Amino acid sequence: MQFRVQNLIVHKFGGASVKDADAVRNVESILQNCLVYPAVVVVSAMGKTTNKLEQVFSTLVSDGYDKAFEELNEIVIAHQKVIDSLSIELDLHELFITALKKSNVLDDLDAAYDELVASGEDASTKILYAYLYSNSWDVEWRDVRGIIETDERHNSARVDESRLDEMGLNLRGLLSESSRRIVVTQGFIGKSPSGRTTTLGREGSDYSAALLACAVGAEEVVIWKDVPGMLNADPRIFEGTQTVEELDYSEAIELSYYGASVIHPRTVKPLQNLGIPLIVRSFMDLNAKQTRIARFPGQIPSFPMYIYRPNVTRLSIGPSDRSFVGEDHLTSVFSALDDAGIHVRMMQNSAVKFDIIFDSNKDKEVKLIEKLGEEVWSKATRGLELLTVRYGSEELVEKLTAKREVLMEQKSPSTVRRLLA
Ligand code: ASP
Ligand code: MG
């Protein structure tokens, strides 16, 4: 029998919610208002730090250590500014430089990438921890590498979800020591069997929060966003968006498969398996509407859902001898996609070719073509747009895509999807 910690909630704060000193103060005030003790607080890297670290990494690969060191220094300075403004005692210089040094000596590029970019989450969690500690919270910092074990697939590592209960044992112990305890830990990263840092793929912190919730048997997970819950469309693109207040797990999984970017695609499934609700709410307005993703069998949103995905690539592939695309070919295609870490947004097959639509990513595309081998021809069309309308009318879709060139269309009674040039 496993023991459980009562009333435990996992909170996840993304990059935007910890982007500067004021944002960190806001996280504290949210915890003050909403905390049912104890809690696990999962944090992403501050603001756009992960993008910047990726940039430093490509400099390391192309121009070497000294140049990368210079660039990294800007990230260090930005973090130290936040630290000074929060009046906490912390020096992150060593943390970042150690990550760069470790990254520099690794031959495997993906492993080297993971080692460096993980420093963003190491830094942000240290800052939040130190701030909460300085304000007398009963808070502990735990390295998530001691909790979440992944496979060796660097850059898009996988977790054996059937082992989460075992992985969470020590964390449950730590949380049960005090009824007001908070544990701050990193999202996005884990540890491989050989002891190396791994990452779960970009934007993976939501998934980390879900994994940790399953590992500790949480009551619910709250993902704090800069939007009031899950909206029926991206407010940067569509006007008059509405919050979906209740959403069934399966519907949420479906929407994230189509490309709804509010939550990371892998997040919902493990929570559905254990019946742990996922709440999406705004860190900017505690009174705003929120979304509860849980078991709402058969319930569908009462208004159309629009999922717009800019910058997708269509990769058409087929056997080089122009033979038929048989099941044996398809098996190798799917395993190549998996190896390349590509999340398929849409696919379509004919007798002689197979079209795969995914978020444009040149590195992954190259990796995929390499994995597919010489017996396969391929043709990529990049910079396309994918629009999915769920629970809308035919007329609505026509109106939205008027005067656009439709390269591919898929329809079901509930959903219309169009790939646009
Ligand atoms: N910091 C990582 C990223 O920006 C993970 C996350 O934010 O979820 O991709
Ligand atoms: Mg982030």
Tab-separated table of C-alpha atoms and ligand atoms in Angstrom:
chain	number	residue	atom	x	y	z
A	1	MET	CA	0.000	0.000	0.000
A	2	GLN	CA	1.292	3.434	-0.907
A	3	PHE	CA	0.754	6.306	1.463
A	4	ARG	CA	-0.748	9.532	0.173
A	5	VAL	CA	-0.391	13.107	1.318
A	6	GLN	CA	-3.780	14.723	1.934
A	7	ASN	CA	-4.986	17.781	-0.005
A	8	LEU	CA	-1.854	18.130	-2.012
A	9	ILE	CA	-1.859	20.452	-5.008
A	10	VAL	CA	0.739	20.820	-7.730
A	11	HIS	CA	1.109	24.372	-9.030
A	12	LYS	CA	2.946	25.059	-12.251
A	13	PHE	CA	4.324	28.476	-13.082
A	14	GLY	CA	5.536	29.017	-16.660
A	15	GLY	CA	8.260	31.360	-17.892
A	16	ALA	CA	5.990	34.405	-18.216
A	17	SER	CA	4.818	34.093	-14.620
A	18	VAL	CA	8.383	34.354	-13.285
A	19	LYS	CA	9.828	36.677	-15.900
A	20	ASP	CA	11.122	39.378	-13.507
A	21	ALA	CA	11.215	40.385	-9.851
A	22	ASP	CA	7.618	41.660	-9.834
A	23	ALA	CA	6.447	38.423	-11.395
A	24	VAL	CA	8.218	36.422	-8.673
A	25	ARG	CA	6.510	38.597	-6.039
A	26	ASN	CA	3.209	37.900	-7.758
A	27	VAL	CA	3.835	34.140	-7.514
A	28	GLU	CA	4.236	34.548	-3.781
A	29	SER	CA	0.987	36.450	-3.509
A	30	ILE	CA	-0.812	33.770	-5.538
A	31	LEU	CA	0.526	31.115	-3.190
A	32	GLN	CA	-0.642	33.189	-0.236
A	33	ASN	CA	-4.140	33.390	-1.693
A	34	CYS	CA	-4.575	29.937	-3.124
A	35	LEU	CA	-2.424	27.545	-1.229
A	36	VAL	CA	-3.959	24.508	0.352
A	37	TYR	CA	-0.922	23.131	2.133
A	38	PRO	CA	1.207	21.233	1.333
A	39	ALA	CA	2.132	21.856	-2.307
A	40	VAL	CA	4.583	21.113	-5.059
A	41	VAL	CA	5.520	24.197	-7.069
A	42	VAL	CA	6.917	23.451	-10.516
A	43	VAL	CA	8.690	26.296	-12.275
A	44	SER	CA	9.934	26.923	-15.832
A	45	ALA	CA	12.921	29.034	-16.778
A	46	MET	CA	12.356	32.783	-16.390
A	47	GLY	CA	10.816	34.588	-19.364
A	48	LYS	CA	12.607	33.722	-22.592
A	49	THR	CA	15.657	32.206	-20.896
A	50	THR	CA	15.317	28.828	-22.643
A	51	ASN	CA	15.389	30.497	-26.076
A	52	LYS	CA	18.456	32.471	-25.028
A	53	LEU	CA	20.199	29.357	-23.715
A	54	GLU	CA	19.467	27.608	-27.006
A	55	GLN	CA	21.170	30.527	-28.701
A	56	VAL	CA	24.206	30.197	-26.415
A	57	PHE	CA	24.283	26.500	-27.222
A	58	SER	CA	24.401	27.078	-30.953
A	59	THR	CA	27.190	29.604	-30.402
A	60	LEU	CA	29.052	26.985	-28.362
A	61	VAL	CA	28.738	24.514	-31.218
A	62	SER	CA	29.658	26.963	-33.973
A	63	ASP	CA	32.109	29.406	-32.336
A	64	GLY	CA	33.401	27.633	-29.261
A	65	TYR	CA	33.515	28.118	-25.517
A	66	ASP	CA	34.791	31.692	-25.179
A	67	LYS	CA	32.154	33.206	-27.424
A	68	ALA	CA	29.409	31.174	-25.731
A	69	PHE	CA	30.739	32.263	-22.336
A	70	GLU	CA	30.328	35.902	-23.335
A	71	GLU	CA	26.726	35.363	-24.415
A	72	LEU	CA	25.929	33.352	-21.324
A	73	ASN	CA	27.168	36.204	-19.198
A	74	GLU	CA	24.229	38.328	-20.332
A	75	ILE	CA	21.839	35.692	-19.020
A	76	VAL	CA	23.742	35.597	-15.727
A	77	ILE	CA	23.531	39.383	-15.401
A	78	ALA	CA	19.779	39.383	-16.112
A	79	HIS	CA	19.236	36.804	-13.369
A	80	GLN	CA	21.457	38.682	-10.898
A	81	LYS	CA	19.347	41.790	-11.503
A	82	VAL	CA	16.221	39.919	-10.439
A	83	ILE	CA	18.066	38.561	-7.408
A	84	ASP	CA	19.193	42.058	-6.369
A	85	SER	CA	15.742	43.459	-6.819
A	86	LEU	CA	14.273	40.717	-4.616
A	87	SER	CA	16.976	41.378	-1.993
A	88	ILE	CA	17.925	37.723	-1.647
A	89	GLU	CA	21.348	36.187	-1.136
A	90	LEU	CA	22.136	34.130	-4.203
A	91	ASP	CA	24.893	33.936	-6.786
A	92	LEU	CA	24.009	32.039	-9.945
A	93	HIS	CA	27.262	32.726	-11.782
A	94	GLU	CA	28.731	29.359	-10.828
A	95	LEU	CA	25.524	27.483	-11.706
A	96	PHE	CA	25.451	28.769	-15.286
A	97	ILE	CA	29.191	28.465	-15.901
A	98	THR	CA	29.240	24.893	-14.590
A	99	ALA	CA	26.435	24.001	-16.988
A	100	LEU	CA	28.365	25.514	-19.886
A	101	LYS	CA	31.540	23.655	-18.924
A	102	LYS	CA	29.710	20.340	-18.636
A	103	SER	CA	27.976	20.945	-21.933
A	104	ASN	CA	31.274	21.800	-23.603
A	105	VAL	CA	32.892	18.441	-22.861
A	106	LEU	CA	30.026	16.248	-24.061
A	107	ASP	CA	30.327	14.734	-27.533
A	108	ASP	CA	26.664	13.880	-27.900
A	109	LEU	CA	25.079	17.133	-29.080
A	110	ASP	CA	21.639	16.413	-27.632
A	111	ALA	CA	23.117	15.527	-24.252
A	112	ALA	CA	25.218	18.702	-24.379
A	113	TYR	CA	22.097	20.731	-25.215
A	114	ASP	CA	20.194	19.283	-22.265
A	115	GLU	CA	23.043	19.994	-19.873
A	116	LEU	CA	23.122	23.665	-20.833
A	117	VAL	CA	19.428	24.539	-21.263
A	118	ALA	CA	18.455	22.853	-17.994
A	119	SER	CA	20.348	25.622	-16.200
A	120	GLY	CA	17.378	27.929	-16.914
A	121	GLU	CA	15.112	25.863	-14.683
A	122	ASP	CA	17.888	25.335	-12.119
A	123	ALA	CA	18.228	29.108	-11.837
A	124	SER	CA	14.541	30.071	-11.733
A	125	THR	CA	13.708	27.499	-9.059
A	126	LYS	CA	16.668	28.605	-6.928
A	127	ILE	CA	15.419	32.183	-7.135
A	128	LEU	CA	11.826	31.366	-6.202
A	129	TYR	CA	13.010	29.091	-3.414
A	130	ALA	CA	15.342	31.723	-1.971
A	131	TYR	CA	12.615	34.359	-2.167
A	132	LEU	CA	10.015	32.228	-0.400
A	133	TYR	CA	12.581	31.164	2.175
A	134	SER	CA	13.532	34.760	2.880
A	135	ASN	CA	9.841	35.443	3.495
A	136	SER	CA	9.673	32.672	6.104
A	137	TRP	CA	7.773	30.030	4.161
A	138	ASP	CA	8.248	26.381	5.060
A	139	VAL	CA	9.846	25.690	1.721
A	140	GLU	CA	12.281	23.095	0.377
A	141	TRP	CA	14.066	22.993	-2.977
A	142	ARG	CA	14.377	19.594	-4.609
A	143	ASP	CA	16.271	18.741	-7.761
A	144	VAL	CA	13.696	17.078	-10.006
A	145	ARG	CA	16.546	14.937	-11.396
A	146	GLY	CA	16.304	13.027	-8.134
A	147	ILE	CA	12.605	12.347	-8.798
A	148	ILE	CA	11.751	12.077	-12.499
A	149	GLU	CA	13.698	9.343	-14.266
A	150	THR	CA	13.623	9.346	-18.056
A	151	ASP	CA	15.093	7.237	-20.823
A	152	GLU	CA	18.308	8.235	-22.633
A	153	ARG	CA	16.566	10.115	-25.445
A	154	HIS	CA	18.106	13.531	-24.906
A	155	ASN	CA	16.158	16.595	-25.986
A	156	SER	CA	12.844	14.727	-26.057
A	157	ALA	CA	13.169	12.222	-23.240
A	158	ARG	CA	10.368	9.829	-22.297
A	159	VAL	CA	9.176	8.788	-18.884
A	160	ASP	CA	7.880	5.376	-17.940
A	161	GLU	CA	4.617	6.575	-16.408
A	162	SER	CA	3.882	3.213	-14.837
A	163	ARG	CA	6.766	3.854	-12.416
A	164	LEU	CA	5.681	7.272	-11.155
A	165	ASP	CA	4.424	6.017	-7.828
A	166	GLU	CA	7.862	4.623	-7.048
A	167	MET	CA	9.594	7.813	-8.260
A	168	GLY	CA	7.450	9.899	-5.924
A	169	LEU	CA	8.206	7.986	-2.742
A	170	ASN	CA	10.804	10.349	-1.245
A	171	LEU	CA	8.883	13.419	-2.332
A	172	ARG	CA	5.763	12.167	-0.574
A	173	GLY	CA	7.838	11.637	2.541
A	174	LEU	CA	9.183	15.166	2.401
A	175	LEU	CA	5.712	16.651	1.925
A	176	SER	CA	4.180	14.700	4.746
A	177	GLU	CA	6.725	16.012	7.277
A	178	SER	CA	4.885	19.288	7.636
A	179	SER	CA	1.335	20.248	6.756
A	180	ARG	CA	2.446	23.666	5.494
A	181	ARG	CA	5.337	22.561	3.374
A	182	ILE	CA	6.047	23.697	-0.159
A	183	VAL	CA	8.521	21.915	-2.392
A	184	VAL	CA	9.892	23.982	-5.283
A	185	THR	CA	11.272	21.997	-8.203
A	186	GLN	CA	12.151	22.281	-11.899
A	187	GLY	CA	9.850	21.566	-14.777
A	188	PHE	CA	11.084	20.380	-18.178
A	189	ILE	CA	14.029	18.272	-17.003
A	190	GLY	CA	14.789	14.810	-15.678
A	191	LYS	CA	17.617	12.338	-15.268
A	192	SER	CA	18.572	9.453	-17.546
A	193	PRO	CA	19.545	5.969	-16.284
A	194	SER	CA	23.202	6.892	-16.847
A	195	GLY	CA	22.790	9.902	-14.578
A	196	ARG	CA	22.755	12.642	-17.212
A	197	THR	CA	20.391	15.594	-17.372
A	198	THR	CA	17.619	15.127	-19.915
A	199	THR	CA	14.864	17.451	-21.159
A	200	LEU	CA	11.312	16.493	-22.055
A	201	GLY	CA	10.968	18.712	-25.140
A	202	ARG	CA	10.201	22.430	-25.344
A	203	GLU	CA	7.335	23.650	-23.190
A	204	GLY	CA	7.578	20.400	-21.254
A	205	SER	CA	6.981	21.846	-17.783
A	206	ASP	CA	3.231	21.246	-17.920
A	207	TYR	CA	4.008	17.606	-18.493
A	208	SER	CA	6.460	17.668	-15.559
A	209	ALA	CA	3.697	19.044	-13.335
A	210	ALA	CA	1.371	16.235	-14.419
A	211	LEU	CA	4.057	13.606	-13.800
A	212	LEU	CA	4.786	14.976	-10.342
A	213	ALA	CA	1.063	15.130	-9.546
A	214	CYS	CA	0.777	11.442	-10.399
A	215	ALA	CA	3.946	10.661	-8.450
A	216	VAL	CA	2.580	12.219	-5.257
A	217	GLY	CA	-1.114	11.429	-5.799
A	218	ALA	CA	-2.154	15.094	-5.855
A	219	GLU	CA	-5.763	16.315	-5.550
A	220	GLU	CA	-5.305	18.540	-8.583
A	221	VAL	CA	-2.830	20.386	-10.768
A	222	VAL	CA	-3.081	24.122	-11.354
A	223	ILE	CA	-1.321	25.562	-14.396
A	224	TRP	CA	-0.934	29.345	-14.100
A	225	LYS	CA	-1.062	31.143	-17.447
A	226	ASP	CA	-1.280	34.661	-18.834
A	227	VAL	CA	-4.756	33.850	-20.186
A	228	PRO	CA	-8.010	33.210	-18.290
A	229	GLY	CA	-8.064	29.436	-18.727
A	230	MET	CA	-8.344	27.558	-21.968
A	231	LEU	CA	-9.930	29.793	-24.587
A	232	ASN	CA	-11.839	28.720	-27.674
A	233	ALA	CA	-9.213	30.463	-29.831
A	234	ASP	CA	-5.868	32.208	-29.575
A	235	PRO	CA	-6.676	35.787	-28.415
A	236	ARG	CA	-3.686	37.146	-30.349
A	237	ILE	CA	-5.361	36.055	-33.566
A	238	PHE	CA	-9.108	35.931	-32.937
A	239	GLU	CA	-11.396	38.512	-31.352
A	240	GLY	CA	-14.052	37.851	-28.738
A	241	THR	CA	-12.559	34.643	-27.347
A	242	GLN	CA	-14.353	32.778	-24.570
A	243	THR	CA	-13.130	30.566	-21.735
A	244	VAL	CA	-14.118	26.913	-21.850
A	245	GLU	CA	-14.968	26.384	-18.196
A	246	GLU	CA	-15.322	22.615	-18.213
A	247	LEU	CA	-13.589	20.226	-20.537
A	248	ASP	CA	-13.452	16.460	-20.580
A	249	TYR	CA	-9.962	14.918	-20.503
A	250	SER	CA	-10.391	13.315	-23.924
A	251	GLU	CA	-11.527	16.548	-25.495
A	252	ALA	CA	-8.489	18.345	-24.046
A	253	ILE	CA	-6.188	15.671	-25.460
A	254	GLU	CA	-7.857	16.013	-28.849
A	255	LEU	CA	-7.443	19.802	-28.835
A	256	SER	CA	-3.795	19.676	-27.893
A	257	TYR	CA	-3.175	17.125	-30.646
A	258	TYR	CA	-4.629	19.603	-33.167
A	259	GLY	CA	-2.215	22.199	-31.845
A	260	ALA	CA	-3.962	24.124	-29.058
A	261	SER	CA	-0.864	25.483	-27.380
A	262	VAL	CA	-2.310	26.192	-23.940
A	263	ILE	CA	-1.142	22.896	-22.540
A	264	HIS	CA	1.637	20.569	-23.574
A	265	PRO	CA	0.248	17.550	-25.497
A	266	ARG	CA	1.446	14.851	-23.113
A	267	THR	CA	0.098	16.527	-20.004
A	268	VAL	CA	-3.485	15.332	-19.832
A	269	LYS	CA	-3.191	11.582	-20.349
A	270	PRO	CA	-1.421	10.614	-17.096
A	271	LEU	CA	-3.854	12.825	-15.158
A	272	GLN	CA	-6.821	11.214	-16.883
A	273	ASN	CA	-5.494	7.783	-15.934
A	274	LEU	CA	-5.524	8.720	-12.254
A	275	GLY	CA	-8.557	11.042	-12.377
A	276	ILE	CA	-6.589	14.091	-11.219
A	277	PRO	CA	-8.262	17.327	-12.398
A	278	LEU	CA	-6.218	19.965	-14.223
A	279	ILE	CA	-7.082	23.609	-13.668
A	280	VAL	CA	-5.859	26.309	-16.046
A	281	ARG	CA	-6.087	29.837	-14.656
A	282	SER	CA	-4.648	33.307	-14.954
A	283	PHE	CA	-1.741	34.477	-12.804
A	284	MET	CA	-2.688	38.034	-13.736
A	285	ASP	CA	-6.244	37.978	-12.424
A	286	LEU	CA	-7.381	35.635	-9.682
A	287	ASN	CA	-11.020	36.561	-10.321
A	288	ALA	CA	-10.900	35.680	-14.012
A	289	LYS	CA	-12.659	32.627	-15.402
A	290	GLN	CA	-10.756	29.357	-15.323
A	291	THR	CA	-10.866	25.979	-17.001
A	292	ARG	CA	-11.340	22.684	-15.239
A	293	ILE	CA	-10.234	19.646	-17.218
A	294	ALA	CA	-11.652	16.535	-15.608
A	295	ARG	CA	-14.173	13.789	-16.268
A	296	PHE	CA	-17.135	15.373	-18.052
A	297	PRO	CA	-18.245	12.440	-20.183
A	298	GLY	CA	-19.956	13.392	-23.427
A	299	GLN	CA	-19.855	17.111	-22.655
A	300	ILE	CA	-18.684	19.281	-25.530
A	301	PRO	CA	-17.961	23.029	-25.605
A	302	SER	CA	-21.054	25.100	-26.456
A	303	PHE	CA	-19.191	27.236	-28.987
A	304	PRO	CA	-16.763	26.526	-31.839
A	305	MET	CA	-13.118	25.888	-30.990
A	306	TYR	CA	-10.506	27.325	-33.353
A	307	ILE	CA	-7.000	26.004	-33.422
A	308	TYR	CA	-4.635	27.881	-35.666
A	309	ARG	CA	-1.112	26.630	-36.136
A	310	PRO	CA	1.197	28.920	-38.105
A	311	ASN	CA	4.451	27.719	-39.605
A	312	VAL	CA	3.897	24.023	-40.114
A	313	THR	CA	5.800	21.841	-42.577
A	314	ARG	CA	4.283	19.307	-44.916
A	315	LEU	CA	6.715	16.505	-45.611
A	316	SER	CA	5.639	14.247	-48.448
A	317	ILE	CA	7.476	10.940	-48.487
A	318	GLY	CA	7.338	7.684	-50.405
A	319	PRO	CA	9.413	4.671	-51.456
A	320	SER	CA	12.171	5.686	-53.901
A	321	ASP	CA	11.211	2.928	-56.342
A	322	ARG	CA	7.715	4.507	-56.457
A	323	SER	CA	6.175	1.287	-55.217
A	324	PHE	CA	3.099	1.306	-53.003
A	325	VAL	CA	3.206	2.683	-49.470
A	326	GLY	CA	2.586	-0.560	-47.607
A	327	GLU	CA	2.112	-1.224	-43.909
A	328	ASP	CA	5.752	-2.283	-43.574
A	329	HIS	CA	6.849	1.153	-44.812
A	330	LEU	CA	4.464	2.890	-42.448
A	331	THR	CA	5.880	1.073	-39.439
A	332	SER	CA	9.351	2.401	-40.190
A	333	VAL	CA	7.950	5.892	-40.822
A	334	PHE	CA	6.340	6.002	-37.386
A	335	SER	CA	9.432	4.783	-35.629
A	336	ALA	CA	11.547	7.375	-37.509
A	337	LEU	CA	9.096	10.100	-36.422
A	338	ASP	CA	9.396	8.958	-32.851
A	339	ASP	CA	13.196	8.885	-33.024
A	340	ALA	CA	13.275	12.385	-34.497
A	341	GLY	CA	11.003	13.644	-31.699
A	342	ILE	CA	8.386	14.884	-34.160
A	343	HIS	CA	4.827	15.425	-33.010
A	344	VAL	CA	2.518	14.808	-35.965
A	345	ARG	CA	-0.307	17.356	-36.305
A	346	MET	CA	-1.994	15.772	-39.313
A	347	MET	CA	-1.262	13.001	-41.790
A	348	GLN	CA	-2.690	11.642	-44.987
A	349	ASN	CA	-1.729	8.736	-47.173
A	350	SER	CA	-2.283	7.721	-50.777
A	351	ALA	CA	-1.041	4.653	-52.613
A	352	VAL	CA	2.369	6.115	-53.435
A	353	LYS	CA	2.950	8.838	-50.887
A	354	PHE	CA	2.449	9.756	-47.297
A	355	ASP	CA	2.040	13.353	-46.064
A	356	ILE	CA	3.069	14.332	-42.574
A	357	ILE	CA	2.280	17.758	-41.134
A	358	PHE	CA	4.279	18.983	-38.136
A	359	ASP	CA	5.469	22.229	-36.526
A	360	SER	CA	8.375	23.472	-38.651
A	361	ASN	CA	11.708	22.505	-37.173
A	362	LYS	CA	14.665	22.156	-39.521
A	363	ASP	CA	16.809	20.052	-37.164
A	364	LYS	CA	14.064	17.528	-36.527
A	365	GLU	CA	13.230	17.425	-40.221
A	366	VAL	CA	16.851	16.614	-41.101
A	367	LYS	CA	16.934	13.958	-38.399
A	368	LEU	CA	13.730	12.404	-39.720
A	369	ILE	CA	14.977	12.237	-43.315
A	370	GLU	CA	18.212	10.677	-42.096
A	371	LYS	CA	16.276	8.060	-40.120
A	372	LEU	CA	14.019	7.280	-43.062
A	373	GLY	CA	17.079	6.278	-45.077
A	374	GLU	CA	17.879	6.237	-48.754
A	375	GLU	CA	14.982	4.087	-49.865
A	376	VAL	CA	12.644	6.984	-49.204
A	377	TRP	CA	12.216	10.168	-51.258
A	378	SER	CA	10.927	13.276	-49.542
A	379	LYS	CA	9.733	16.767	-50.368
A	380	ALA	CA	9.220	19.452	-47.752
A	381	THR	CA	6.923	22.480	-48.023
A	382	ARG	CA	7.518	24.812	-45.111
A	383	GLY	CA	5.778	27.867	-43.701
A	384	LEU	CA	2.226	26.543	-44.141
A	385	GLU	CA	-0.714	27.138	-41.782
A	386	LEU	CA	-3.021	24.600	-40.247
A	387	LEU	CA	-6.513	25.611	-39.169
A	388	THR	CA	-8.758	23.278	-37.200
A	389	VAL	CA	-12.349	24.187	-36.394
A	390	ARG	CA	-14.173	21.933	-33.989
A	391	TYR	CA	-17.924	22.197	-33.414
A	392	GLY	CA	-18.230	24.947	-36.014
A	393	SER	CA	-20.223	25.138	-39.202
A	394	GLU	CA	-19.094	24.579	-42.761
A	395	GLU	CA	-19.891	28.243	-43.548
A	396	LEU	CA	-17.673	29.398	-40.739
A	397	VAL	CA	-14.716	27.452	-42.110
A	398	GLU	CA	-15.383	28.831	-45.602
A	399	LYS	CA	-15.449	32.352	-44.266
A	400	LEU	CA	-12.211	31.929	-42.341
A	401	THR	CA	-10.295	30.486	-45.260
A	402	ALA	CA	-11.813	32.542	-48.084
A	403	LYS	CA	-9.253	33.473	-50.753
A	404	ARG	CA	-6.751	31.046	-49.287
A	405	GLU	CA	-5.225	28.152	-51.136
A	406	VAL	CA	-6.291	24.931	-49.429
A	407	LEU	CA	-3.610	22.255	-49.852
A	408	MET	CA	-5.281	19.563	-47.841
A	409	GLU	CA	-8.553	19.096	-46.018
A	410	GLN	CA	-9.866	16.599	-43.483
A	411	LYS	CA	-13.433	16.477	-42.238
A	412	SER	CA	-15.352	14.578	-39.619
A	413	PRO	CA	-18.808	15.347	-38.200
A	414	SER	CA	-17.269	17.464	-35.430
A	415	THR	CA	-14.088	18.781	-37.012
A	416	VAL	CA	-12.801	20.446	-40.172
A	417	ARG	CA	-9.083	20.833	-40.746
A	418	ARG	CA	-7.461	22.781	-43.544
A	419	LEU	CA	-3.825	23.065	-44.478
A	420	LEU	CA	-3.305	26.501	-46.023
A	421	ALA	CA	-0.529	27.809	-48.255
B	1	ASP	N1	11.556	26.425	-20.205
B	1	ASP	C1	11.169	25.387	-21.129
B	1	ASP	C2	10.761	25.996	-22.458
B	1	ASP	O1	10.673	27.204	-22.560
B	1	ASP	C3	10.087	24.506	-20.599
B	1	ASP	C4	8.746	25.178	-20.398
B	1	ASP	O2	8.662	26.389	-20.395
B	1	ASP	O3	7.754	24.469	-20.238
B	1	ASP	O4	10.535	25.265	-23.381
B	2	MG	MG	9.362	28.320	-20.985
